[in-house]
Amino acid sequence: MEMKIGVIKGDGIGPEIVDEAVKVLDRTAEVYGHSISYTQLLMGGASIDVNGVPLTEETLTAAKNSDAVLMGSIGGDAKTSPWYRLEPSKRPEAGLLQLRKGLNLFANLRPAVLYQELKDACPLREEIAERGFDMMIMRELTGGLYFGKRSTKEENGQIVARDELTYSEGEIRRIAKRGFDIAMKRRRKVTSVDKANVLDSSRLWRKVVEEVAAEYPGVTLEHMLVDNCAMQLVKDPAQFDVILTENMFGDILSDEASMVTGSIGMLASASLNDTKFGLYEPSGGSAPDIAGKGIANPIATILSAAMMLKFSFDLDQEAAAIENAVSAVLRDGYRTIDIMSEGMKQIGTREMGDRICTYIK
Ligand code: NAD
């Protein structure tokens, strides 16, 4: 297969971790007989330095012309970086929001996996960590409360703030379909999370999700209220396969789920639209505190590249080869500093990438 991949190295540790993911992609392509061409794109602080803005029209067009985009992280230290003396619409993060909007990325996927090798980093009780977990949080990304009308005005002598939460059937249906499609590639269970005992938008969510579920008889659907889901994530995370939810609930639950894995440097993510296109990036930020030191953990970016092979190119076997290589390196006791524990062997960013490559055969 021929793959055209846009690459946004970004800021801080971005270039270091992306280089390792590209190395692993190249190795995978070599072993499985694919060819990859990369187009380097500037976004975030790196684009401000060159173009004066965090995202140019040309970059957006080039991203649209790619089959998928692999990204590091963008942004800098808000206290010291000159990027944060610009008005908010010109700062690095504005570029990311414009890119997501411009590419119509409405579905955000964040896996939360507890590797048995890293279970000591899990803050949950030992018997829960022992069972492990492997879930995918599917969050609606372009609707709901964060995109509704808002106002703050004085009414009857006091200030009143309003935020509107709106979902249409169409918005719910397209994310639900993505969620069920992904469940078909996993353990075939969807937990749809809402607040249907209170909110109209959640009652519509539940109705549409049930309609979509009827098209996927092989997938088990359960509904869960968001407050219960927040509890279940720490009580029994092993019960979850795909969690399907709206924007704000997903924002909160995905952070909770990532915390229970114990390591931000391990967490991949993908944002998808209604084509095969996706933007793949680690869940963490640009970590300016460790940038340039060669110690950042590249695994989240490498696993994001594996997600890209799976979701944008349907190369499930190749994606599994990368995931298995990551597990093998951890099993052999190699760790970057963020996941280091007693008795393990500490290595840097490049060596982690090299070692993962050696397991892709
Ligand atoms: P951060 O995730 O960059 O860092 C938090 C902590 O985690 C730091 O101690 C950092 O060293 C560590 N860390 C993060 N990724 C790591 C990795 N791969 N290996 C080892 N350690 C890692 O969060 P922050 O400090 O709040 O944000 C820094 C910058 O990143 C800000 O400018 C923020 O806006 C930006 N940011 C960007 C994205 C994105 O590009 N999608 C996401 C979140 C934050």
Short mmCIF file of C-alpha atoms and ligand atoms in Angstrom, two decimals:
data_model
loop_
_atom_site.label_atom_id
_atom_site.label_comp_id
_atom_site.label_asym_id
_atom_site.label_seq_id
_atom_site.Cartn_x
_atom_site.Cartn_y
_atom_site.Cartn_z
CA MET A 1 0.00 0.00 0.00
CA GLU A 2 1.08 3.60 -0.68
CA MET A 3 0.49 5.99 2.20
CA LYS A 4 0.69 9.79 2.09
CA ILE A 5 1.25 10.99 5.62
CA GLY A 6 1.37 14.60 6.78
CA VAL A 7 3.75 15.07 9.70
CA ILE A 8 3.46 17.87 12.24
CA LYS A 9 6.45 17.56 14.53
CA GLY A 10 5.29 20.50 16.62
CA ASP A 11 7.03 22.05 19.60
CA GLY A 12 8.88 20.97 22.75
CA ILE A 13 9.39 17.21 22.74
CA GLY A 14 7.26 16.95 19.57
CA PRO A 15 10.15 16.57 17.07
CA GLU A 16 11.92 13.98 19.28
CA ILE A 17 8.91 11.73 19.76
CA VAL A 18 7.66 12.06 16.18
CA ASP A 19 11.08 11.04 14.81
CA GLU A 20 10.81 7.76 16.72
CA ALA A 21 7.25 7.10 15.49
CA VAL A 22 8.40 7.71 11.90
CA LYS A 23 11.29 5.31 12.46
CA VAL A 24 8.84 2.64 13.66
CA LEU A 25 6.46 3.32 10.73
CA ASP A 26 9.35 3.00 8.25
CA ARG A 27 10.42 -0.28 9.83
CA THR A 28 6.84 -1.61 9.68
CA ALA A 29 6.47 -0.53 6.04
CA GLU A 30 9.75 -2.28 5.18
CA VAL A 31 8.72 -5.54 6.88
CA TYR A 32 5.19 -5.62 5.42
CA GLY A 33 6.02 -4.21 1.97
CA HIS A 34 4.33 -0.79 2.04
CA SER A 35 5.58 2.58 0.88
CA ILE A 36 5.16 5.80 2.83
CA SER A 37 5.74 9.38 1.71
CA TYR A 38 5.86 12.11 4.34
CA THR A 39 5.03 15.79 3.99
CA GLN A 40 6.38 17.99 6.79
CA LEU A 41 3.81 20.52 8.00
CA LEU A 42 4.28 23.41 10.40
CA MET A 43 1.70 24.06 13.09
CA GLY A 44 1.68 25.64 16.56
CA GLY A 45 4.70 27.55 17.85
CA ALA A 46 6.93 26.32 15.03
CA SER A 47 4.53 27.88 12.52
CA ILE A 48 4.31 31.15 14.49
CA ASP A 49 8.11 31.44 14.32
CA VAL A 50 8.12 31.05 10.53
CA ASN A 51 4.72 32.35 9.38
CA GLY A 52 3.54 34.57 12.23
CA VAL A 53 0.38 32.45 12.66
CA PRO A 54 -0.10 28.97 14.20
CA LEU A 55 -1.78 27.50 11.10
CA THR A 56 -1.71 28.70 7.50
CA GLU A 57 -4.26 27.91 4.78
CA GLU A 58 -1.50 26.12 2.86
CA THR A 59 -0.83 23.81 5.81
CA LEU A 60 -4.52 23.06 6.20
CA THR A 61 -4.79 22.25 2.49
CA ALA A 62 -1.69 20.04 2.66
CA ALA A 63 -3.17 18.23 5.68
CA LYS A 64 -6.42 17.68 3.74
CA ASN A 65 -4.43 16.26 0.82
CA SER A 66 -2.77 13.67 3.06
CA ASP A 67 -4.31 10.27 3.86
CA ALA A 68 -3.63 10.91 7.56
CA VAL A 69 -1.64 13.25 9.77
CA LEU A 70 0.77 12.21 12.50
CA MET A 71 1.42 14.90 15.06
CA GLY A 72 3.70 15.47 18.05
CA SER A 73 2.49 18.08 20.50
CA ILE A 74 2.36 21.82 20.21
CA GLY A 75 2.75 24.68 22.65
CA GLY A 76 5.36 25.99 25.03
CA ASP A 77 5.79 27.21 28.55
CA ALA A 78 3.04 29.80 29.00
CA LYS A 79 5.14 31.79 31.51
CA THR A 80 8.30 32.17 29.44
CA SER A 81 7.48 31.59 25.77
CA PRO A 82 6.91 34.69 23.57
CA TRP A 83 4.07 32.78 21.82
CA TYR A 84 1.91 33.48 24.87
CA ARG A 85 2.37 37.25 24.59
CA LEU A 86 0.29 37.07 21.38
CA GLU A 87 -3.48 37.45 21.46
CA PRO A 88 -5.25 34.12 22.15
CA SER A 89 -6.30 33.56 18.51
CA LYS A 90 -2.62 33.67 17.41
CA ARG A 91 -1.22 31.30 20.05
CA PRO A 92 -0.10 27.70 19.32
CA GLU A 93 -3.26 26.01 20.67
CA ALA A 94 -5.47 28.11 18.35
CA GLY A 95 -3.78 26.36 15.42
CA LEU A 96 -4.82 22.97 16.76
CA LEU A 97 -8.45 24.06 17.19
CA GLN A 98 -8.46 25.51 13.65
CA LEU A 99 -6.94 22.31 12.28
CA ARG A 100 -9.53 20.09 14.01
CA LYS A 101 -12.34 22.31 12.78
CA GLY A 102 -10.93 22.62 9.26
CA LEU A 103 -10.63 18.84 8.98
CA ASN A 104 -14.11 18.26 10.52
CA LEU A 105 -12.66 15.90 13.15
CA PHE A 106 -15.77 15.07 15.16
CA ALA A 107 -14.70 11.79 16.77
CA ASN A 108 -11.94 11.61 19.34
CA LEU A 109 -10.57 8.24 20.35
CA ARG A 110 -8.44 7.74 23.42
CA PRO A 111 -7.41 4.26 24.44
CA ALA A 112 -6.66 3.65 28.11
CA VAL A 113 -4.69 0.46 28.53
CA LEU A 114 -3.01 -0.84 31.64
CA TYR A 115 0.07 -2.79 30.62
CA GLN A 116 0.73 -5.59 33.09
CA GLU A 117 4.40 -4.55 33.04
CA LEU A 118 3.42 -1.07 34.30
CA LYS A 119 0.74 -2.04 36.77
CA ASP A 120 2.78 -0.66 39.69
CA ALA A 121 2.20 2.84 38.25
CA CYS A 122 -1.59 2.31 38.42
CA PRO A 123 -3.03 4.25 41.37
CA LEU A 124 -5.90 1.75 41.84
CA ARG A 125 -5.97 -1.03 44.45
CA GLU A 126 -3.76 -4.00 43.64
CA GLU A 127 -6.57 -6.48 43.00
CA ILE A 128 -8.14 -4.08 40.47
CA ALA A 129 -4.82 -3.36 38.72
CA GLU A 130 -4.13 -7.11 38.65
CA ARG A 131 -7.17 -7.67 36.41
CA GLY A 132 -5.84 -5.02 33.96
CA PHE A 133 -8.00 -3.03 31.54
CA ASP A 134 -8.09 -2.07 27.89
CA MET A 135 -10.75 0.44 26.91
CA MET A 136 -11.34 2.97 24.17
CA ILE A 137 -13.04 6.25 24.97
CA MET A 138 -14.90 7.64 21.99
CA ARG A 139 -15.77 11.29 22.57
CA GLU A 140 -17.86 13.54 20.35
CA LEU A 141 -15.58 16.50 19.64
CA THR A 142 -17.41 19.24 17.75
CA GLY A 143 -20.83 19.58 19.40
CA GLY A 144 -22.49 19.93 22.78
CA LEU A 145 -21.77 22.40 25.54
CA TYR A 146 -18.35 23.54 24.30
CA PHE A 147 -19.78 24.69 20.97
CA GLY A 148 -23.15 26.06 22.08
CA LYS A 149 -24.21 29.69 22.41
CA ARG A 150 -22.99 31.35 25.57
CA SER A 151 -23.66 34.63 27.31
CA THR A 152 -22.98 36.47 30.54
CA LYS A 153 -25.28 39.40 31.27
CA GLU A 154 -26.98 41.21 34.06
CA GLU A 155 -30.57 40.24 34.75
CA ASN A 156 -32.64 41.63 37.62
CA GLY A 157 -29.60 43.09 39.34
CA GLN A 158 -27.31 40.07 39.17
CA ILE A 159 -24.95 38.58 36.62
CA VAL A 160 -26.25 35.44 34.92
CA ALA A 161 -24.11 33.14 32.76
CA ARG A 162 -25.57 30.69 30.22
CA ASP A 163 -24.06 27.88 28.16
CA GLU A 164 -26.26 26.03 25.69
CA LEU A 165 -25.99 22.27 25.21
CA THR A 166 -27.30 21.16 21.82
CA TYR A 167 -27.06 17.88 19.92
CA SER A 168 -28.80 16.98 16.68
CA GLU A 169 -29.78 13.44 15.67
CA GLY A 170 -27.24 13.59 12.84
CA GLU A 171 -24.37 14.54 15.15
CA ILE A 172 -25.22 11.68 17.50
CA ARG A 173 -25.73 9.13 14.72
CA ARG A 174 -22.37 9.73 13.03
CA ILE A 175 -20.37 9.39 16.26
CA ALA A 176 -22.41 6.36 17.37
CA LYS A 177 -21.70 4.62 14.06
CA ARG A 178 -17.97 5.26 14.49
CA GLY A 179 -18.19 3.86 18.03
CA PHE A 180 -19.91 0.66 16.90
CA ASP A 181 -17.52 0.24 13.96
CA ILE A 182 -14.61 0.43 16.38
CA ALA A 183 -16.27 -1.99 18.81
CA MET A 184 -16.49 -4.47 15.89
CA LYS A 185 -12.68 -4.35 15.72
CA ARG A 186 -12.43 -4.94 19.48
CA ARG A 187 -14.40 -6.94 22.08
CA ARG A 188 -17.80 -5.88 20.68
CA LYS A 189 -19.22 -4.03 23.62
CA VAL A 190 -20.34 -0.40 23.71
CA THR A 191 -21.12 1.47 26.93
CA SER A 192 -23.00 4.62 25.98
CA VAL A 193 -22.63 7.25 28.69
CA ASP A 194 -25.21 9.99 29.23
CA LYS A 195 -27.30 11.78 31.84
CA ALA A 196 -30.67 10.67 30.47
CA ASN A 197 -32.34 10.92 33.89
CA VAL A 198 -31.96 14.73 33.67
CA LEU A 199 -31.01 16.06 30.23
CA ASP A 200 -33.09 16.15 27.05
CA SER A 201 -29.93 16.03 24.94
CA SER A 202 -29.02 12.78 26.73
CA ARG A 203 -32.47 11.28 26.13
CA LEU A 204 -32.06 11.98 22.40
CA TRP A 205 -28.52 10.58 22.60
CA ARG A 206 -29.85 7.34 24.10
CA LYS A 207 -32.64 6.99 21.51
CA VAL A 208 -30.31 7.52 18.52
CA VAL A 209 -27.62 5.22 19.95
CA GLU A 210 -30.26 2.48 20.29
CA GLU A 211 -31.30 2.96 16.66
CA VAL A 212 -27.68 2.66 15.54
CA ALA A 213 -27.16 -0.39 17.79
CA ALA A 214 -29.94 -2.19 15.88
CA GLU A 215 -27.65 -2.12 12.82
CA TYR A 216 -24.91 -3.92 14.79
CA PRO A 217 -26.53 -7.07 16.23
CA GLY A 218 -23.09 -8.50 17.05
CA VAL A 219 -22.28 -5.67 19.46
CA THR A 220 -23.63 -5.55 23.03
CA LEU A 221 -24.91 -2.11 24.06
CA GLU A 222 -25.33 -0.91 27.61
CA HIS A 223 -26.26 2.55 28.88
CA MET A 224 -24.60 4.11 31.89
CA LEU A 225 -25.18 7.43 33.63
CA VAL A 226 -22.09 9.61 33.64
CA ASP A 227 -21.85 9.82 37.44
CA ASN A 228 -21.94 6.03 37.70
CA CYS A 229 -19.35 5.75 34.90
CA ALA A 230 -16.96 8.04 36.81
CA MET A 231 -17.25 5.62 39.76
CA GLN A 232 -17.01 2.44 37.69
CA LEU A 233 -13.78 3.65 36.04
CA VAL A 234 -11.99 3.41 39.37
CA LYS A 235 -13.99 0.49 40.79
CA ASP A 236 -14.00 -1.94 37.88
CA PRO A 237 -12.32 -0.54 34.73
CA ALA A 238 -11.97 -4.05 33.24
CA GLN A 239 -15.71 -4.05 32.42
CA PHE A 240 -15.27 -1.44 29.64
CA ASP A 241 -14.51 -1.98 25.98
CA VAL A 242 -15.75 1.09 24.02
CA ILE A 243 -17.14 4.02 26.01
CA LEU A 244 -19.22 6.22 23.70
CA THR A 245 -20.07 9.67 24.97
CA GLU A 246 -20.68 13.34 24.25
CA ASN A 247 -18.13 16.13 24.33
CA MET A 248 -18.00 17.31 27.94
CA PHE A 249 -18.55 13.91 29.56
CA GLY A 250 -15.83 12.51 27.30
CA ASP A 251 -13.44 15.32 28.19
CA ILE A 252 -13.72 14.49 31.89
CA LEU A 253 -13.93 10.69 31.65
CA SER A 254 -10.99 10.37 29.24
CA ASP A 255 -8.74 12.30 31.63
CA GLU A 256 -9.92 10.13 34.51
CA ALA A 257 -9.25 6.97 32.48
CA SER A 258 -5.77 8.19 31.50
CA MET A 259 -4.90 8.90 35.13
CA VAL A 260 -5.76 5.36 36.18
CA THR A 261 -3.26 3.98 33.67
CA GLY A 262 -0.57 5.90 35.59
CA SER A 263 1.48 7.22 32.67
CA ILE A 264 0.75 10.06 30.25
CA GLY A 265 3.74 9.11 28.06
CA MET A 266 1.95 5.87 27.05
CA LEU A 267 -1.38 7.25 25.85
CA ALA A 268 -2.19 7.55 22.16
CA SER A 269 -5.12 9.35 20.57
CA ALA A 270 -6.88 9.76 17.25
CA SER A 271 -9.35 12.29 15.89
CA LEU A 272 -11.43 11.14 12.93
CA ASN A 273 -13.89 12.61 10.44
CA ASP A 274 -16.42 10.75 8.30
CA THR A 275 -13.80 9.58 5.80
CA LYS A 276 -10.78 7.37 6.49
CA PHE A 277 -8.74 10.46 7.35
CA GLY A 278 -7.49 10.91 10.91
CA LEU A 279 -5.17 13.08 13.00
CA TYR A 280 -3.06 10.93 15.32
CA GLU A 281 -1.20 12.36 18.31
CA PRO A 282 -0.09 11.51 21.84
CA SER A 283 -2.52 12.53 24.59
CA GLY A 284 0.15 14.47 26.48
CA GLY A 285 1.45 17.95 25.75
CA SER A 286 4.78 19.26 24.46
CA ALA A 287 6.50 18.85 27.86
CA PRO A 288 8.76 21.94 27.56
CA ASP A 289 10.37 20.96 30.89
CA ILE A 290 12.15 17.99 29.27
CA ALA A 291 12.39 19.13 25.62
CA GLY A 292 15.74 18.58 23.93
CA LYS A 293 17.05 16.27 26.65
CA GLY A 294 16.45 13.03 24.75
CA ILE A 295 14.49 11.53 27.65
CA ALA A 296 10.84 11.89 26.51
CA ASN A 297 8.80 8.74 26.19
CA PRO A 298 7.98 8.21 22.48
CA ILE A 299 5.58 5.28 23.09
CA ALA A 300 2.33 7.33 23.02
CA THR A 301 3.31 8.69 19.60
CA ILE A 302 4.39 5.26 18.36
CA LEU A 303 1.04 3.81 19.51
CA SER A 304 -0.72 6.74 17.79
CA ALA A 305 1.05 5.69 14.57
CA ALA A 306 -0.28 2.14 15.15
CA MET A 307 -3.81 3.59 15.49
CA MET A 308 -3.25 5.38 12.19
CA LEU A 309 -2.42 2.11 10.43
CA LYS A 310 -5.53 0.51 11.93
CA PHE A 311 -8.12 3.24 11.43
CA SER A 312 -6.94 5.16 8.35
CA PHE A 313 -5.42 2.26 6.39
CA ASP A 314 -7.15 -0.88 7.79
CA LEU A 315 -3.72 -2.43 8.38
CA ASP A 316 -4.73 -4.28 11.56
CA GLN A 317 -1.88 -6.79 11.43
CA GLU A 318 0.76 -4.07 11.07
CA ALA A 319 -0.82 -2.09 13.93
CA ALA A 320 -0.78 -5.20 16.12
CA ALA A 321 2.89 -5.76 15.26
CA ILE A 322 3.73 -2.30 16.66
CA GLU A 323 1.59 -2.82 19.77
CA ASN A 324 3.20 -6.19 20.41
CA ALA A 325 6.68 -4.70 19.93
CA VAL A 326 5.89 -2.06 22.58
CA SER A 327 4.73 -4.78 25.00
CA ALA A 328 7.86 -6.84 24.29
CA VAL A 329 10.22 -3.94 25.05
CA LEU A 330 8.40 -3.27 28.33
CA ARG A 331 8.49 -6.98 29.17
CA ASP A 332 12.27 -6.91 28.64
CA GLY A 333 12.49 -4.23 31.32
CA TYR A 334 13.33 -1.15 29.22
CA ARG A 335 11.83 2.10 30.48
CA THR A 336 12.05 5.82 29.77
CA ILE A 337 12.42 8.01 32.85
CA ASP A 338 8.66 8.73 33.26
CA ILE A 339 7.80 5.01 33.66
CA MET A 340 11.03 3.96 35.36
CA SER A 341 10.80 1.69 38.40
CA GLU A 342 13.28 -0.21 40.51
CA GLY A 343 15.19 -3.01 38.80
CA MET A 344 14.35 -1.78 35.27
CA LYS A 345 16.80 -0.47 32.64
CA GLN A 346 16.48 3.25 31.92
CA ILE A 347 16.88 4.31 28.29
CA GLY A 348 16.34 7.50 26.28
CA THR A 349 13.91 8.47 23.52
CA ARG A 350 16.00 7.20 20.60
CA GLU A 351 16.94 3.91 22.15
CA MET A 352 13.28 3.24 22.95
CA GLY A 353 12.41 3.78 19.27
CA ASP A 354 15.31 1.59 18.12
CA ARG A 355 14.38 -1.25 20.50
CA ILE A 356 10.74 -1.21 19.41
CA CYS A 357 11.91 -1.46 15.77
CA THR A 358 13.97 -4.56 16.51
CA TYR A 359 10.79 -6.42 17.54
CA ILE A 360 8.98 -5.68 14.28
CA LYS A 361 9.94 -8.62 12.14
P1 NAD B 1 2.42 18.11 29.37
O1 NAD B 1 1.61 16.90 29.05
O2 NAD B 1 3.24 18.67 28.28
O3 NAD B 1 3.39 17.79 30.61
C1 NAD B 1 2.91 17.34 31.88
C2 NAD B 1 4.01 16.50 32.54
O4 NAD B 1 4.08 15.24 31.87
C3 NAD B 1 5.39 17.14 32.45
O5 NAD B 1 6.10 16.88 33.62
C4 NAD B 1 6.05 16.43 31.29
O6 NAD B 1 7.45 16.35 31.39
C5 NAD B 1 5.40 15.03 31.37
N1 NAD B 1 5.29 14.41 30.05
C6 NAD B 1 4.37 14.67 29.08
N2 NAD B 1 4.59 13.91 28.00
C7 NAD B 1 5.67 13.15 28.29
C8 NAD B 1 6.39 12.15 27.57
N3 NAD B 1 6.06 11.81 26.32
N4 NAD B 1 7.45 11.58 28.18
C9 NAD B 1 7.80 11.91 29.43
N5 NAD B 1 7.15 12.83 30.16
C10 NAD B 1 6.11 13.45 29.60
O7 NAD B 1 1.40 19.21 29.93
P2 NAD B 1 1.63 20.75 30.28
O8 NAD B 1 2.96 20.94 30.93
O9 NAD B 1 0.39 21.15 30.97
O10 NAD B 1 1.63 21.48 28.87
C11 NAD B 1 2.82 21.85 28.17
C12 NAD B 1 2.42 22.46 26.83
O11 NAD B 1 1.77 21.46 26.03
C13 NAD B 1 1.44 23.63 26.93
O12 NAD B 1 1.82 24.62 26.01
C14 NAD B 1 0.11 23.01 26.54
O13 NAD B 1 -0.78 23.95 26.01
C15 NAD B 1 0.55 22.01 25.51
N6 NAD B 1 -0.40 20.91 25.26
C16 NAD B 1 -0.51 20.51 23.97
C17 NAD B 1 -1.34 19.45 23.65
C18 NAD B 1 -1.44 19.04 22.21
O14 NAD B 1 -0.57 19.33 21.43
N7 NAD B 1 -2.48 18.31 21.83
C19 NAD B 1 -2.03 18.77 24.66
C20 NAD B 1 -1.85 19.17 25.99
C21 NAD B 1 -1.02 20.25 26.28
#
